[in-house]
Structure formats: C-alpha cells, structure tokens
CSV table of C-alpha atoms in Angstrom, one decimal:
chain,number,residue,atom,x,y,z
A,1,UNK,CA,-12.1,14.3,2.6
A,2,UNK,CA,-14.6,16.9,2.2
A,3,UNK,CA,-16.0,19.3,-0.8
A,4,UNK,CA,-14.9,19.0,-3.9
A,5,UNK,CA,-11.7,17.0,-3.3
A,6,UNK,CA,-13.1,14.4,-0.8
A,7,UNK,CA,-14.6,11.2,-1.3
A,8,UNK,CA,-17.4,11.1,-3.9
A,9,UNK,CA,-20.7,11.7,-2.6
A,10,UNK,CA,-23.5,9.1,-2.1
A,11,UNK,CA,-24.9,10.4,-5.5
A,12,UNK,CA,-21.6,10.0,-7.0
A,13,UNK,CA,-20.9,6.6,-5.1
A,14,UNK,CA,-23.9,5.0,-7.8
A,15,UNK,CA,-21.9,6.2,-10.7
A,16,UNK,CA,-20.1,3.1,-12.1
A,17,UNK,CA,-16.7,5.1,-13.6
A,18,UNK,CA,-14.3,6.7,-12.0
A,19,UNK,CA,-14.6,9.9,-9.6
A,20,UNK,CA,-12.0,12.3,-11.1
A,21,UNK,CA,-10.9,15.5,-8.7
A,22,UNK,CA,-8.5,18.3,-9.2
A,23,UNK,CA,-5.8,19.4,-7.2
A,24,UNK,CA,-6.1,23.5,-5.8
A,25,UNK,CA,-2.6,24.7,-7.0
A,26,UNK,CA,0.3,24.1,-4.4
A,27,UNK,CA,2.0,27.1,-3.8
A,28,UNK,CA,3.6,26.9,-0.8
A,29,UNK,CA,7.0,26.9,-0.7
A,30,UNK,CA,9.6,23.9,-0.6
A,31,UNK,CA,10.0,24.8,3.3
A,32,UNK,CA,6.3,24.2,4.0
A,33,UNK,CA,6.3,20.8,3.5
A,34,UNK,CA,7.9,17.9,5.6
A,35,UNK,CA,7.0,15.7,8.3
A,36,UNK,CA,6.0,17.8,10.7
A,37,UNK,CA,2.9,18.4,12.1
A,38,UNK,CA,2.4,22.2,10.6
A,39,UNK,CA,-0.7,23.6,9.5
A,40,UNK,CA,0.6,24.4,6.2
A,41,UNK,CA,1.3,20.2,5.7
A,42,UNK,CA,-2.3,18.7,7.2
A,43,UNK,CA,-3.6,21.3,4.5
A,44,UNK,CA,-1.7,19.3,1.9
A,45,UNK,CA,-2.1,16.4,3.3
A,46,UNK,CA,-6.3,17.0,3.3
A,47,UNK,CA,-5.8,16.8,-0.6
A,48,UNK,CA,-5.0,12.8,-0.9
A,49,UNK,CA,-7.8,10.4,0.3
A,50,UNK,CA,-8.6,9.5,3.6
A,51,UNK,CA,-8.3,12.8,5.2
A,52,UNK,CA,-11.9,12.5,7.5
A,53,UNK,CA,-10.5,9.3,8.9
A,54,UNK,CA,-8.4,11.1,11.4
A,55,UNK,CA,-11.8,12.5,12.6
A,56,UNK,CA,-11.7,10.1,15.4
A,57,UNK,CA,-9.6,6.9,16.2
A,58,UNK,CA,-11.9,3.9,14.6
A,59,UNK,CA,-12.9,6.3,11.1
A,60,UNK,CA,-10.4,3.8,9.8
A,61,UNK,CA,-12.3,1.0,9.8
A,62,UNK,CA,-14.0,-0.4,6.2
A,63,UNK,CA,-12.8,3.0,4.5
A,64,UNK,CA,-10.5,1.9,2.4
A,65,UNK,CA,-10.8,2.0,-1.4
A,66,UNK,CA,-10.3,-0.7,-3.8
A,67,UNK,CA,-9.9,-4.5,-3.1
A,68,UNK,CA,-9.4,-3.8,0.6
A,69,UNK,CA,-12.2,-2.0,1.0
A,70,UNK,CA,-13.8,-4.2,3.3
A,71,UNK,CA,-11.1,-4.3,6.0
A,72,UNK,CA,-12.5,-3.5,9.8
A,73,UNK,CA,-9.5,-4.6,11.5
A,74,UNK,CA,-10.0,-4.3,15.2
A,75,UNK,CA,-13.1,-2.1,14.9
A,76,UNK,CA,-15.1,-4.2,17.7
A,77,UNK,CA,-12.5,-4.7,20.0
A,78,UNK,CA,-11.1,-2.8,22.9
A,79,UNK,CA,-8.3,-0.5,22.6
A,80,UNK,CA,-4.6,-1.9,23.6
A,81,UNK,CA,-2.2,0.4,24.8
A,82,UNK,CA,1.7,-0.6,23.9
A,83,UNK,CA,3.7,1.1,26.5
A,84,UNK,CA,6.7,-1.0,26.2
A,85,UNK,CA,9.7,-1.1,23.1
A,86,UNK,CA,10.6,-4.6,24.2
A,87,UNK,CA,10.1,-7.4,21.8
A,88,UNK,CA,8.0,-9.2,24.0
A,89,UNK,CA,6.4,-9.2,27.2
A,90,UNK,CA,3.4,-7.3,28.5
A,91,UNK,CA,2.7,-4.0,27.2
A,92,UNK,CA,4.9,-5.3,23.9
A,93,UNK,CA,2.9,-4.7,20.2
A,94,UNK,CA,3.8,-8.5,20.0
A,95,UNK,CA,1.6,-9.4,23.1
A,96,UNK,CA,-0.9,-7.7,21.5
A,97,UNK,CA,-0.6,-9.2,17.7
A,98,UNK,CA,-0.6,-12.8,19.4
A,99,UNK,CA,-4.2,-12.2,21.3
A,100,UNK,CA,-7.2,-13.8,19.0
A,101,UNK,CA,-10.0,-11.2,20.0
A,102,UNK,CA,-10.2,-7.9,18.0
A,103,UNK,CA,-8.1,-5.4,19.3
A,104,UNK,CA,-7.3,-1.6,18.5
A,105,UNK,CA,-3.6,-1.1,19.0
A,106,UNK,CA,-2.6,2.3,19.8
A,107,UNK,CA,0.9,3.3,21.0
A,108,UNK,CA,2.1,5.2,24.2
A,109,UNK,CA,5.5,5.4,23.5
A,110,UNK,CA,8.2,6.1,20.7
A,111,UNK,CA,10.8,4.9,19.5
A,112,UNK,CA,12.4,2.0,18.0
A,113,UNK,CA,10.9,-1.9,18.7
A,114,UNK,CA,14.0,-4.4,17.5
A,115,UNK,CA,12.2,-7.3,16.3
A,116,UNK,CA,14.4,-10.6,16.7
A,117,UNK,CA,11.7,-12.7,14.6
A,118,UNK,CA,9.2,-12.2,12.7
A,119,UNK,CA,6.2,-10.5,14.5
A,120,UNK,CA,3.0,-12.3,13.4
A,121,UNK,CA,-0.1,-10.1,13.3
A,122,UNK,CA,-3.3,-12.2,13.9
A,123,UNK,CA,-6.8,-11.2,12.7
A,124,UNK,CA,-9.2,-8.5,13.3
A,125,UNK,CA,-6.4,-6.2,14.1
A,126,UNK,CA,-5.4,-2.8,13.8
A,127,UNK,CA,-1.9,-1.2,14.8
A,128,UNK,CA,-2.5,2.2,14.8
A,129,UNK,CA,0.7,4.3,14.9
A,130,UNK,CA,-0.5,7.9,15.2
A,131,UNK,CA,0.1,10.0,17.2
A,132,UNK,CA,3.6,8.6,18.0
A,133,UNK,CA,6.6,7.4,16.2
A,134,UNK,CA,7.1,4.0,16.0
A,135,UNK,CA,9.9,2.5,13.9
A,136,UNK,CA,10.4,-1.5,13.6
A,137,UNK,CA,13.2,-3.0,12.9
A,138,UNK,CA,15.2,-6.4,12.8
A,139,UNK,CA,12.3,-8.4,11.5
A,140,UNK,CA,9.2,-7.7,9.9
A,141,UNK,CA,5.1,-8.2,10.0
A,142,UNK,CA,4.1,-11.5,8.7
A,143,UNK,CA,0.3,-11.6,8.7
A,144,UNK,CA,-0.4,-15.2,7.7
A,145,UNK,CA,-3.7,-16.8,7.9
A,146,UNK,CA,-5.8,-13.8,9.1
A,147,UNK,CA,-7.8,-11.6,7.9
A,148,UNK,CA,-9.0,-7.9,8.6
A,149,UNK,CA,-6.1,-6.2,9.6
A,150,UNK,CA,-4.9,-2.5,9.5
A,151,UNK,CA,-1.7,-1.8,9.4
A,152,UNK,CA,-1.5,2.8,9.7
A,153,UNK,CA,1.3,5.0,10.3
A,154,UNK,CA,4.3,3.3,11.6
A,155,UNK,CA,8.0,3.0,9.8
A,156,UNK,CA,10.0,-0.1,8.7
A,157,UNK,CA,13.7,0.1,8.7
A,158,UNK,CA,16.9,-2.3,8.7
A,159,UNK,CA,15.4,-5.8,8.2
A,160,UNK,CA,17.8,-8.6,7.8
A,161,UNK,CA,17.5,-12.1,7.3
A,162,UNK,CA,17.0,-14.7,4.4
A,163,UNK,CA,12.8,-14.3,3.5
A,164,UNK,CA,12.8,-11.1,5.7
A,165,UNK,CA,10.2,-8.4,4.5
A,166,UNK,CA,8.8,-5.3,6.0
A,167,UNK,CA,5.3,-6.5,5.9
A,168,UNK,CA,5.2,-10.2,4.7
A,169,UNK,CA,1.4,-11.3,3.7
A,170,UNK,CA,1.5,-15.4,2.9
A,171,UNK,CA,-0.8,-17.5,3.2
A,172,UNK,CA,-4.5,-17.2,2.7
A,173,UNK,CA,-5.1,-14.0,4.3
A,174,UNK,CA,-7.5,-11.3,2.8
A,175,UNK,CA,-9.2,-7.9,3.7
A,176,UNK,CA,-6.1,-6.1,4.7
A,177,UNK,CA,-5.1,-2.3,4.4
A,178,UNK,CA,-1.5,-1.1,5.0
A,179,UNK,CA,-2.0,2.7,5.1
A,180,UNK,CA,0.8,5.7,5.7
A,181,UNK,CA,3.6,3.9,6.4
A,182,UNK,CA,7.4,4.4,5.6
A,183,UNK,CA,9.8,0.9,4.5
A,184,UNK,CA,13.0,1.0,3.9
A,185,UNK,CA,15.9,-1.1,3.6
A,186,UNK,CA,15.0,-4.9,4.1
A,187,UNK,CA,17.2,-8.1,3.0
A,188,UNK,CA,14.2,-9.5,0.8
A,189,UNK,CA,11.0,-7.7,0.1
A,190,UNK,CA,9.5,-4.3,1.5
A,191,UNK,CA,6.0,-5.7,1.0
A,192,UNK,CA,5.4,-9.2,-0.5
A,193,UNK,CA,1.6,-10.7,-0.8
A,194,UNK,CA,2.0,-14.4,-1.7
A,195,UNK,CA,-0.2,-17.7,-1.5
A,196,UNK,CA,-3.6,-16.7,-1.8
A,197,UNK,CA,-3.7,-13.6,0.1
A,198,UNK,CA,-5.7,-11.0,-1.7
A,199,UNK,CA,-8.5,-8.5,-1.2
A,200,UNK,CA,-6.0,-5.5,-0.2
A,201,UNK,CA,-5.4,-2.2,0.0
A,202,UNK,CA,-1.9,-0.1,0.1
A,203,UNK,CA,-2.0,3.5,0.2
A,204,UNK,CA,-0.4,6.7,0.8
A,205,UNK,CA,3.2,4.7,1.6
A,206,UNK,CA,7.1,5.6,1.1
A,207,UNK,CA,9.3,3.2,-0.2
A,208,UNK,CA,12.8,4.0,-0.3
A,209,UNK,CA,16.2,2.7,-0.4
A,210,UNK,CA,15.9,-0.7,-1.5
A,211,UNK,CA,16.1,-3.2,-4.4
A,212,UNK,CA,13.2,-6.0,-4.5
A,213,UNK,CA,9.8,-3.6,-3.2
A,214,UNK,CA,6.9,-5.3,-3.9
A,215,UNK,CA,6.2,-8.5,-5.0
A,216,UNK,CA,2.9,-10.0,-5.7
A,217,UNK,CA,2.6,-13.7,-6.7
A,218,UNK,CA,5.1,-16.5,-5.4
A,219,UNK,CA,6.5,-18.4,-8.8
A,220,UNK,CA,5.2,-19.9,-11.5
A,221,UNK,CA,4.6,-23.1,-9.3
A,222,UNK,CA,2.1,-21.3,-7.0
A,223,UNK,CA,-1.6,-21.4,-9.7
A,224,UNK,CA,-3.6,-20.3,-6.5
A,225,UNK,CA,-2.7,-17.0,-6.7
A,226,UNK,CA,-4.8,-16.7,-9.9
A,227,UNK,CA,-7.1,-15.1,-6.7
A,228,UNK,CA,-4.7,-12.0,-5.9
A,229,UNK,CA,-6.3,-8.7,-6.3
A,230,UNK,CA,-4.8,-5.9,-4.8
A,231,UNK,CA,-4.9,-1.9,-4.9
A,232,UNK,CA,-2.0,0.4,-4.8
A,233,UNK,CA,-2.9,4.3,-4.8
A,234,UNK,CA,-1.2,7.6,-4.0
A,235,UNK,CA,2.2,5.9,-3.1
A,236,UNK,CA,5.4,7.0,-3.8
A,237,UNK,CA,7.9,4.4,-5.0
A,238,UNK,CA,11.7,7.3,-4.3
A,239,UNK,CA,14.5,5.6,-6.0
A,240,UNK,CA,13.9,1.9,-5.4
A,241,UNK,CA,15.4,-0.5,-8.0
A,242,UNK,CA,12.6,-2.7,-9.3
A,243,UNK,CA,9.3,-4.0,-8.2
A,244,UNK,CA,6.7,-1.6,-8.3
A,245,UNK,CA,5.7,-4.0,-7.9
A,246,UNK,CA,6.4,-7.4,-9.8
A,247,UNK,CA,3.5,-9.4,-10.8
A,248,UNK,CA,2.4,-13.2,-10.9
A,249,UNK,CA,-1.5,-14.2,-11.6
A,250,UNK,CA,-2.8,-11.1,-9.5
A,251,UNK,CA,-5.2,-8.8,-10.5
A,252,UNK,CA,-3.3,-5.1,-9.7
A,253,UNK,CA,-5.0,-1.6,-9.6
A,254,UNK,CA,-2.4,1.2,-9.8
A,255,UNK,CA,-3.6,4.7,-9.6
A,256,UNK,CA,-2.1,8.1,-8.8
A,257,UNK,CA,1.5,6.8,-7.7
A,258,UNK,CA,4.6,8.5,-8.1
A,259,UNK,CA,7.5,6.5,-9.5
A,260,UNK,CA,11.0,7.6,-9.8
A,261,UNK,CA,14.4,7.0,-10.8
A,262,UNK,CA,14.0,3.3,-10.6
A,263,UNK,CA,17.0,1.2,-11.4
A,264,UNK,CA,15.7,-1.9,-13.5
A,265,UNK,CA,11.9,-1.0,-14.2
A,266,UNK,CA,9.1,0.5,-12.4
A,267,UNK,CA,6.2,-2.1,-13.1
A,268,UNK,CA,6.4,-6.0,-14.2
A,269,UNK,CA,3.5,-7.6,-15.7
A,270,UNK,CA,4.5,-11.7,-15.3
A,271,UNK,CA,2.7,-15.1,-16.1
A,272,UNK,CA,-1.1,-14.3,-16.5
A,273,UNK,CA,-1.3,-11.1,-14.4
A,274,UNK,CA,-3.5,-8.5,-15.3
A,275,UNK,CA,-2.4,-4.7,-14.0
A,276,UNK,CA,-4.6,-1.8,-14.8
A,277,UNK,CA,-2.0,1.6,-14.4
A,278,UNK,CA,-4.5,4.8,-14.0
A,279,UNK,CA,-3.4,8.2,-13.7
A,280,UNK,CA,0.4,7.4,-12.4
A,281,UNK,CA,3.4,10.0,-12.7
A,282,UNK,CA,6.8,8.0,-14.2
A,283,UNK,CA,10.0,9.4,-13.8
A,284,UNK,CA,12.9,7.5,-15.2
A,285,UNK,CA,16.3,8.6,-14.3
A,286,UNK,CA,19.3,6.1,-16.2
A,287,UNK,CA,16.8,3.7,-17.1
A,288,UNK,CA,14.0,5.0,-19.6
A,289,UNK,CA,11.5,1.9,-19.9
A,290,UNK,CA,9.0,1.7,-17.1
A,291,UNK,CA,7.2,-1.8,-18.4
A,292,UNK,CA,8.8,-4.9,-17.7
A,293,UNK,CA,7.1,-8.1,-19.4
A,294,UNK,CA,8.8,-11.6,-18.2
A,295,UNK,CA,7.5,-14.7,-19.6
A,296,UNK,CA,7.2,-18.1,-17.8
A,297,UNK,CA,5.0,-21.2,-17.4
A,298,UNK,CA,2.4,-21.6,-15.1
A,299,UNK,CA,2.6,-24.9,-13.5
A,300,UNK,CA,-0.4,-26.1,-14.6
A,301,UNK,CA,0.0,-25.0,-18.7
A,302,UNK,CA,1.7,-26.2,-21.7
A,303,UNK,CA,2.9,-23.2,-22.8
A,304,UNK,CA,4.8,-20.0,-21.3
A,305,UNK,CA,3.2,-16.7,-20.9
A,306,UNK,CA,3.4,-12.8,-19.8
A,307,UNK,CA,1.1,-10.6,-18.3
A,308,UNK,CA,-0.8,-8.1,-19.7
A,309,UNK,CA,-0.4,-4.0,-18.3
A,310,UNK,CA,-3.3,-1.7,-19.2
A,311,UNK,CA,-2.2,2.1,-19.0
A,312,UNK,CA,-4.8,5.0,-18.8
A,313,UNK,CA,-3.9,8.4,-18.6
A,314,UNK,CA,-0.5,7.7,-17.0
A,315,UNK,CA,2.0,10.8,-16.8
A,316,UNK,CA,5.7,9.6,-18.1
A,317,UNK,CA,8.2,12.1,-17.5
A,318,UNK,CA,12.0,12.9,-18.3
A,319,UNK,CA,12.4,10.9,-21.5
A,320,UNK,CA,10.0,8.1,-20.1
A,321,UNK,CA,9.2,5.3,-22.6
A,322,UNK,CA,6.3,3.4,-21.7
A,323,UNK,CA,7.3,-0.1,-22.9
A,324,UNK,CA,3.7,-1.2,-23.3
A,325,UNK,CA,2.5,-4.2,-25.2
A,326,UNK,CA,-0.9,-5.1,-27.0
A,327,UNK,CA,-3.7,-5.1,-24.3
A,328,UNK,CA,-4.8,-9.0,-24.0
A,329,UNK,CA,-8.7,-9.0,-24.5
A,330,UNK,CA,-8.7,-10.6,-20.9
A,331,UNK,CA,-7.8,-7.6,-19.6
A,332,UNK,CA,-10.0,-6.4,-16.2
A,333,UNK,CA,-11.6,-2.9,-15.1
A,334,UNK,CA,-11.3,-2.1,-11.2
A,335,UNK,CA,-15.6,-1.4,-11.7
A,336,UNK,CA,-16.0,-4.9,-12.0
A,337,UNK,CA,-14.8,-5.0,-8.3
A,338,UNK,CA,-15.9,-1.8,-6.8
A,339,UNK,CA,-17.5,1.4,-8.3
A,340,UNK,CA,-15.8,4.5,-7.2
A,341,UNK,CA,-12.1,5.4,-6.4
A,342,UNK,CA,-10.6,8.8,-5.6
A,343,UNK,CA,-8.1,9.7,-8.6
A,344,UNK,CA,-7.2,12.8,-10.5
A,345,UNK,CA,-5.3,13.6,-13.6
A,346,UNK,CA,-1.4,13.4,-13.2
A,347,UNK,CA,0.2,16.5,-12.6
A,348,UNK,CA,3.2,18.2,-11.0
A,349,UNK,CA,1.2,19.3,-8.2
A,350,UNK,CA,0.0,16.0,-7.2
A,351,UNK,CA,3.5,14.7,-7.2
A,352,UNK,CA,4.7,17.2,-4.7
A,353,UNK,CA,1.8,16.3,-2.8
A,354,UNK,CA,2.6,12.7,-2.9
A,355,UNK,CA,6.6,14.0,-2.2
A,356,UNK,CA,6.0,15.0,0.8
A,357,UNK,CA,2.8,13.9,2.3
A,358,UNK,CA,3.4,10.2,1.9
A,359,UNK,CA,4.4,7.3,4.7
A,360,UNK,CA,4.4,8.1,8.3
A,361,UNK,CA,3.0,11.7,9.3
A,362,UNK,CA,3.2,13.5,12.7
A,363,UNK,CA,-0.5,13.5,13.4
A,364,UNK,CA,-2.0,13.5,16.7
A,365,UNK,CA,-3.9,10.4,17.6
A,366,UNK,CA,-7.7,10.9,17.6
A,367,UNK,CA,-9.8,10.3,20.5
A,368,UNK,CA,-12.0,6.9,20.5
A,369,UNK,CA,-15.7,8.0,20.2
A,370,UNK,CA,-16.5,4.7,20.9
A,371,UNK,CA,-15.0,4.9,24.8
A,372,UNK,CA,-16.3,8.4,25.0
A,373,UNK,CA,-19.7,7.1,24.2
C-alpha cells in the first residue's frame, strides 16, 4: 500500500516494534461494499495490506508478512494457463500442480473444478485466481512435502470425506502463503498445518459455515511440530464454531482479525503452544469466553501441559470475556522472527473493512511484466 496506510517505509522497515497505521473513517454506505469490483470497494480494499501487489501479476512473490514472508512460489517459472474445469487432463489446475518446475498458474476460465481426490500442489507454485472465479470443490489442496507455494484468490466449498480439508498442509512443507481466499463447508478442517510444516502466512481470508477451522499441531504424539510458526492477519473468522484456530507446539501470530459469534471458542492455546493475539476484534454471540486452554501430555514428557495465549491490545466486544491465563515466561514476540508488520488499533471501521473486503475479490488479473519485458 502506499502513504500513510501502506507498508512501512525502508526507514521504518529498521525499526524493531511494530508499524501501527490508522484507518481514514469509512463512510460509505452498507451498499458500497460487496464483492464486486466497484470503485468504491478497491478503495476499501487499498486499506488492508498487500494492496501494491496487484500492481502487476508476480508483485506477489516474497511480499508476505510474518513467518511466510519468504514465500516466492512460482516467481521464476513460466506462466500456465488453466483453461479447462475438468479434474484432470491437459489444461486442468491438477496438470499443472503435478509438474516439478516453477510455475505461475493463472486461470482462463470460471467456474466450479469438482475435485474427486485430493489435489496435491507441488513446490515453487503459485495458483493465482484473479481475475476469474474459481471455486473447488469435492476435495481439497494438500500441499505435502513442498515448499514456496502461493495459494491467492480462489474459493473452497462442499468438501467431503474422512481427513478432507480445504487446504491440507502435512508434512514437512514450509514458506507458504494462502492469501484472499474464501472456505467454507468441509467434512474435517478448512485449513489444517500439521507435521512439521511451518514458516507460513494466511491473510485477508473468509471462513464461514463450518465447525473445526483451523488446526495447527497434529496430537500430543506429534513433538516435531515444536517447529510450527505461522501468521494469521486481517482474516475474518463469520460464525464458525471453534478453531480460530486450535493450537499444538506452534508458535501463532494473530493480528487484526475479526472473530464472531463462534460457537465453542474463538482461540485454543494446547500442549506447549505459544500464541501472541495483537490488535484482534472478538465478538461473542451465545458464548462469551474467547480463550480456550486444553491440557495434555506431550509424548515425550512426564507431565501434562497447556499453552500459553499473549493478548495485546485485543478489542472484545458484546459482553466478550477474555478467558486469559498467567503469561508463561516462555512466552515469544513476532520481532524475534521478523521486524515489521502492518497492524492498527482495533476499531469498528477496521471490522467493516475486514466484513466485506475479505476472501475472494473481483479484481482484474494483472499483466506479467516479466513477459512484457
């Protein structure tokens, strides 16, 4: 973004706190906003981060913030063109996911791709859904021993199955960023990150209609997932039950999320996780508490434990109680990791913002400077 409300500047980028911006006030009516591609919403949308990387079609590449910072995807690769809904086949997204070189995967047609299995996503990829409207369904993503992927602007609907999530990240995979998409509605998980996979970034998602949302950290059993870290910033969790997400082990920076009406909890600190809550907006319908603790053993300890759940300048609303416990001394700060992060204060305009502008957008797809050159 630019100005005031973009990313810091480079002079900023060497402070090691925080970069706090403001929100100009939103005045437009109810009507303005929506999923369409009006001028009134890309003005509201140029408020959250990431607005210059629809400047052209690889800006996406390594602009992440927090843990998945460093995710290129298919940033040296040629562009792949999906001009088929079939499952398979030549032209399919799953042709594409399959090939081991980089790749840029844009779309040239919309509509719905029914997935019959899982569709497994290999590395240095990105699947870029703007400019159209892509919606899977089915099955899932399962990006499982890769790395640098980038998953941006595509929706996730109707997923059935025993172990079927919208986006399913198990094992060992790392730098990933999962950016402006919409889930909804899976048998298991919405997004789960399991067995070593860390170093990643979700952002500026929708998650509705659905129970179990986001799980990170298998079970007790699974000790190498002590190496989790993950980022979760300017999402919006609408009515979904619990999971917001659950933690095991991981290291979990939440910041400037909107979280409503959920059904059991909104966050759950479990065995040994550490989640730092910065600047979130909770809003409890029927059930007030939005801090879970759940105590079990790891595998490789005599005695049970919980988590521990860090909240700074979190916003709780409609008869919110926090929930919190004592802060555990091993408690870690996001500037041990990386030094700046966009985030503001909490405030009523930033959750209309996050309302509306959240998960997949109408936006035209940008043209590749890199062919052009």
């Amino acid at each position: 973004m630019g100005g005031a409300h973009g990313r810091c500047s480079g002079a900023h980028r060497k402070h090691p706190t925080p970069v706090y911006t403001t929100f100009p006030d939103t005045t437009a009516p109810a009507s303005a906003f929506g999923r369409d591609p009006s001028n009134t919403v890309r003005t509201n949308m140029s408020c959250l981060p990431y607005a210059h990387v629809d400047s052209n079609l690889r800006a996406l590449a390594g602009q992440a913030e927090g843990f998945g910072r460093l995710a290129i995807g298919g940033l040296h690769g040629p562009l792949y063109h999906v001009t088929t809904l079939a499952d398979d086949g030549p032209g399919s997204l799953r042709d594409g996911c399959r090939k081991k070189e980089p790749l840029w995967i844009v779309f040239e047609v919309s509509g719905i791709i029914h997935l019959s299995s899982y569709l497994n996503v290999s590395s240095y990829k990105t699947i870029d859904g703007r400019g159209q409207r892509i919606k899977l369904t089915g099955k899932g993503l399962r990006l499982k021993e890769c790395e640098h992927v980038i998953i941006c602007n595509l929706e996730f609907e109707g997923g059935r199955g025993h172990d079927v999530d919208g986006i399913q990240i198990k094992p060992n995979s790392k730098h990933i960023w999962i950016d402006r998409c919409s889930l909804r509605d899976f048998d298991d998980g919405l997004i789960d990150i399991t067995r070593a996979s860390t170093d990643i970034t979700i952002s500026r998602c929708h998650f509705s209609q659905h129970d179990k949302t986001m799980l990170i950290g298998a079970d007790p059993s699974h000790t190498g997932d002590r190496c989790i870290r993950v980022t979760i910033h300017h999402c919006f969790f609408d009515g979904t039950r619990q999971r917001h997400p659950r933690v095991r082990y991981g290291k979990v920076h939440l910041y400037n999320n909107y979280t409503r009406n959920w059904g059991i909890y909104a966050v759950c600190a479990s065995v040994e996780s550490q989640i730092y809550s910065q600047c979130n907006i909770y809003e409890a319908g029927h059930k007030k508490v939005a801090f879970k603790y759940l105590t079990e053993k790891a595998a490789d300890k005599e005695e049970e434990r919980t988590g521990c759940l860090r909240s700074e300048g979190d916003l709780f609303i409609t008869g919110t109680q926090a929930g919190l416990m004592t802060v555990a001394s091993e408690m870690f700060h996001p500037r041990e990791f990386y030094p700046t992060w966009t985030v503001e204060a909490p405030s009523d305009a930033l959750k209309q913002v996050l309302h509306h502008c959240t998960g997949w957008q109408c936006v035209p797809r940008p043209a590749d400077e890199a062919a052009i050159a």
